[in-house]
Amino acid sequence: MMFPMDLSIVVTGLVCGVVFGFALERAGFASACKLTAQLRFQDWAVFNVMFTAIVVCAIGLYLFKILGLLSMEDVYVPTTYLWATLLGGVGVGAGMSIGGYCPGTSVVGFMSGKVDGFVFFLGIIAGTWVFAGVYDWLEPMLEALPRPDAETLPELFGVPEWVILIALTAVAAIGGWITTKPKPAN
């Protein structure tokens, strides 16, 4: 995306953000308890919603591609840096487990009137500022590990895209079925 952006792009992004935020709030994701319950393996709603979103997006991209509505050259796939992914996953995961929010749900929580959502979001800003300050020092380490030559899962595993879509859909369906089964009464 090049700047300056066309106003329609900004408006589209804002509208999509508001709709997504509304959906998250209605699903109860404005509460820090929802995410921490997921991390304690007590409430699988976050897993089910996010995995469903991944599958819908993957199928949508695939359909757009085969219908000729989207060229995959127009889709940005960032380079995978294993140390950076590991460090980022640990940092963001620790923050989410301590604070109970992810970046998006912290905004939803704050906009729903929750002070902890606002405090968490301030922590995101502070953490981003600190990371930017030490990035030049960390960059050689973050890019040190060799990365896979593949940019996508089908390239990595050497299989057609539809195989990955079927596997993702199966994992989502089985995961959803397992996590929504009623628990036996004690």
GROMACS .gro file of C-alpha atoms in nm:
model
  186
    1MET     CA    1   0.000   0.000   0.000
    2MET     CA    2   0.143   0.333  -0.100
    3PHE     CA    3   0.072   0.661   0.071
    4PRO     CA    4  -0.119   0.884   0.046
    5MET     CA    5  -0.414   0.647   0.044
    6ASP     CA    6  -0.731   0.716  -0.144
    7LEU     CA    7  -1.014   0.826   0.090
    8SER     CA    8  -1.227   0.527  -0.015
    9ILE     CA    9  -0.956   0.292   0.114
   10VAL     CA   10  -0.949   0.470   0.450
   11VAL     CA   11  -1.330   0.466   0.478
   12THR     CA   12  -1.345   0.098   0.379
   13GLY     CA   13  -1.085   0.013   0.644
   14LEU     CA   14  -1.269   0.209   0.911
   15VAL     CA   15  -1.605   0.051   0.824
   16CYS     CA   16  -1.456  -0.299   0.826
   17GLY     CA   17  -1.286  -0.224   1.159
   18VAL     CA   18  -1.608  -0.103   1.318
   19VAL     CA   19  -1.802  -0.406   1.190
   20PHE     CA   20  -1.529  -0.643   1.312
   21GLY     CA   21  -1.515  -0.467   1.649
   22PHE     CA   22  -1.894  -0.489   1.683
   23ALA     CA   23  -1.882  -0.862   1.606
   24LEU     CA   24  -1.604  -0.915   1.862
   25GLU     CA   25  -1.797  -0.722   2.126
   26ARG     CA   26  -2.119  -0.914   2.059
   27ALA     CA   27  -1.924  -1.241   2.088
   28GLY     CA   28  -1.804  -1.138   2.434
   29PHE     CA   29  -1.443  -1.081   2.330
   30ALA     CA   30  -1.437  -0.737   2.495
   31SER     CA   31  -1.382  -0.917   2.825
   32ALA     CA   32  -1.031  -1.017   2.932
   33CYS     CA   33  -1.191  -1.323   3.093
   34LYS     CA   34  -1.280  -1.467   2.751
   35LEU     CA   35  -0.920  -1.489   2.629
   36THR     CA   36  -0.777  -1.606   2.960
   37ALA     CA   37  -1.042  -1.880   2.973
   38GLN     CA   38  -0.916  -1.994   2.631
   39LEU     CA   39  -0.559  -2.003   2.761
   40ARG     CA   40  -0.678  -2.216   3.057
   41PHE     CA   41  -0.852  -2.453   2.808
   42GLN     CA   42  -1.193  -2.373   2.960
   43ASP     CA   43  -1.362  -2.176   2.680
   44TRP     CA   44  -1.285  -2.256   2.318
   45ALA     CA   45  -1.490  -1.975   2.161
   46VAL     CA   46  -1.178  -1.774   2.066
   47PHE     CA   47  -1.020  -2.078   1.896
   48ASN     CA   48  -1.338  -2.158   1.708
   49VAL     CA   49  -1.400  -1.801   1.592
   50MET     CA   50  -1.041  -1.736   1.485
   51PHE     CA   51  -0.995  -2.071   1.311
   52THR     CA   52  -1.326  -2.020   1.130
   53ALA     CA   53  -1.205  -1.677   1.016
   54ILE     CA   54  -0.879  -1.830   0.888
   55VAL     CA   55  -1.064  -2.101   0.694
   56VAL     CA   56  -1.318  -1.858   0.545
   57CYS     CA   57  -1.039  -1.621   0.439
   58ALA     CA   58  -0.829  -1.903   0.289
   59ILE     CA   59  -1.124  -2.044   0.095
   60GLY     CA   60  -1.223  -1.694  -0.019
   61LEU     CA   61  -0.872  -1.618  -0.146
   62TYR     CA   62  -0.859  -1.953  -0.325
   63LEU     CA   63  -1.199  -1.899  -0.490
   64PHE     CA   64  -1.106  -1.544  -0.593
   65LYS     CA   65  -0.786  -1.684  -0.745
   66ILE     CA   66  -0.949  -1.963  -0.945
   67LEU     CA   67  -1.226  -1.729  -1.064
   68GLY     CA   68  -0.963  -1.485  -1.188
   69LEU     CA   69  -1.071  -1.208  -0.951
   70LEU     CA   70  -0.738  -1.198  -0.769
   71SER     CA   71  -0.379  -1.248  -0.873
   72MET     CA   72  -0.164  -1.396  -0.598
   73GLU     CA   73   0.112  -1.155  -0.701
   74ASP     CA   74  -0.113  -0.884  -0.554
   75VAL     CA   75  -0.121  -1.057  -0.214
   76TYR     CA   76   0.169  -0.963   0.013
   77VAL     CA   77   0.324  -1.258   0.195
   78PRO     CA   78   0.591  -1.142   0.443
   79THR     CA   79   0.924  -1.319   0.469
   80THR     CA   80   0.938  -1.570   0.755
   81TYR     CA   81   1.216  -1.510   1.006
   82LEU     CA   82   1.213  -1.792   1.260
   83TRP     CA   83   1.381  -1.610   1.553
   84ALA     CA   84   1.162  -1.306   1.496
   85THR     CA   85   0.853  -1.528   1.487
   86LEU     CA   86   0.960  -1.706   1.807
   87LEU     CA   87   1.042  -1.384   1.992
   88GLY     CA   88   0.723  -1.214   1.872
   89GLY     CA   89   0.511  -1.515   1.964
   90VAL     CA   90   0.657  -1.533   2.314
   91GLY     CA   91   0.621  -1.158   2.368
   92VAL     CA   92   0.269  -1.125   2.235
   93GLY     CA   93   0.161  -1.453   2.396
   94ALA     CA   94   0.295  -1.347   2.735
   95GLY     CA   95   0.123  -1.010   2.705
   96MET     CA   96  -0.205  -1.171   2.607
   97SER     CA   97  -0.193  -1.424   2.890
   98ILE     CA   98  -0.103  -1.158   3.149
   99GLY     CA   99  -0.340  -0.888   3.027
  100GLY     CA  100  -0.621  -1.101   2.889
  101TYR     CA  101  -0.645  -0.911   2.562
  102CYS     CA  102  -0.503  -0.926   2.214
  103PRO     CA  103  -0.445  -0.594   2.036
  104GLY     CA  104  -0.786  -0.593   1.867
  105THR     CA  105  -0.987  -0.700   2.168
  106SER     CA  106  -0.813  -0.440   2.385
  107VAL     CA  107  -0.957  -0.168   2.160
  108VAL     CA  108  -1.298  -0.336   2.171
  109GLY     CA  109  -1.275  -0.359   2.550
  110PHE     CA  110  -1.177   0.007   2.583
  111MET     CA  111  -1.452   0.119   2.346
  112SER     CA  112  -1.695  -0.088   2.557
  113GLY     CA  113  -1.593   0.110   2.865
  114LYS     CA  114  -1.336  -0.124   3.017
  115VAL     CA  115  -1.040   0.060   3.168
  116ASP     CA  116  -0.819  -0.250   3.157
  117GLY     CA  117  -0.860  -0.258   2.778
  118PHE     CA  118  -0.728   0.099   2.761
  119VAL     CA  119  -0.437   0.022   2.995
  120PHE     CA  120  -0.352  -0.286   2.787
  121PHE     CA  121  -0.358  -0.078   2.469
  122LEU     CA  122  -0.123   0.176   2.630
  123GLY     CA  123   0.106  -0.119   2.708
  124ILE     CA  124   0.100  -0.218   2.341
  125ILE     CA  125   0.205   0.132   2.243
  126ALA     CA  126   0.483   0.136   2.506
  127GLY     CA  127   0.604  -0.209   2.402
  128THR     CA  128   0.607  -0.108   2.036
  129TRP     CA  129   0.806   0.205   2.124
  130VAL     CA  130   1.062   0.003   2.324
  131PHE     CA  131   1.090  -0.258   2.048
  132ALA     CA  132   1.147   0.013   1.788
  133GLY     CA  133   1.422   0.154   2.010
  134VAL     CA  134   1.612  -0.176   2.033
  135TYR     CA  135   1.531  -0.309   1.685
  136ASP     CA  136   1.865  -0.211   1.529
  137TRP     CA  137   2.043  -0.403   1.804
  138LEU     CA  138   1.811  -0.708   1.767
  139GLU     CA  139   1.789  -0.717   1.387
  140PRO     CA  140   2.097  -0.937   1.320
  141MET     CA  141   1.971  -1.199   1.567
  142LEU     CA  142   1.612  -1.186   1.442
  143GLU     CA  143   1.722  -1.252   1.085
  144ALA     CA  144   1.999  -1.503   1.172
  145LEU     CA  145   1.821  -1.837   1.138
  146PRO     CA  146   1.778  -1.964   0.786
  147ARG     CA  147   1.421  -1.932   0.677
  148PRO     CA  148   1.219  -2.166   0.460
  149ASP     CA  149   1.238  -2.096   0.087
  150ALA     CA  150   0.860  -2.133   0.067
  151GLU     CA  151   0.630  -1.839   0.126
  152THR     CA  152   0.305  -2.032   0.164
  153LEU     CA  153   0.200  -2.365   0.317
  154PRO     CA  154   0.137  -2.531  -0.023
  155GLU     CA  155   0.489  -2.431  -0.130
  156LEU     CA  156   0.639  -2.549   0.200
  157PHE     CA  157   0.473  -2.892   0.185
  158GLY     CA  158   0.483  -2.926  -0.196
  159VAL     CA  159   0.110  -2.991  -0.227
  160PRO     CA  160  -0.172  -2.822  -0.419
  161GLU     CA  161  -0.355  -2.538  -0.244
  162TRP     CA  162  -0.680  -2.736  -0.219
  163VAL     CA  163  -0.505  -2.999  -0.004
  164ILE     CA  164  -0.414  -2.732   0.253
  165LEU     CA  165  -0.772  -2.598   0.239
  166ILE     CA  166  -0.916  -2.943   0.307
  167ALA     CA  167  -0.669  -2.997   0.593
  168LEU     CA  168  -0.750  -2.656   0.747
  169THR     CA  169  -1.123  -2.718   0.715
  170ALA     CA  170  -1.089  -3.065   0.869
  171VAL     CA  171  -0.886  -2.932   1.164
  172ALA     CA  172  -1.140  -2.654   1.218
  173ALA     CA  173  -1.435  -2.893   1.197
  174ILE     CA  174  -1.280  -3.154   1.426
  175GLY     CA  175  -1.158  -2.887   1.668
  176GLY     CA  176  -1.502  -2.726   1.673
  177TRP     CA  177  -1.672  -3.061   1.728
  178ILE     CA  178  -1.435  -3.162   2.010
  179THR     CA  179  -1.451  -2.827   2.186
  180THR     CA  180  -1.829  -2.789   2.173
  181LYS     CA  181  -1.924  -3.139   2.287
  182PRO     CA  182  -2.130  -3.124   2.606
  183LYS     CA  183  -1.935  -3.218   2.916
  184PRO     CA  184  -2.060  -3.521   3.109
  185ALA     CA  185  -2.249  -3.439   3.427
  186ASN     CA  186  -2.068  -3.528   3.749
   0.00000   0.00000   0.00000
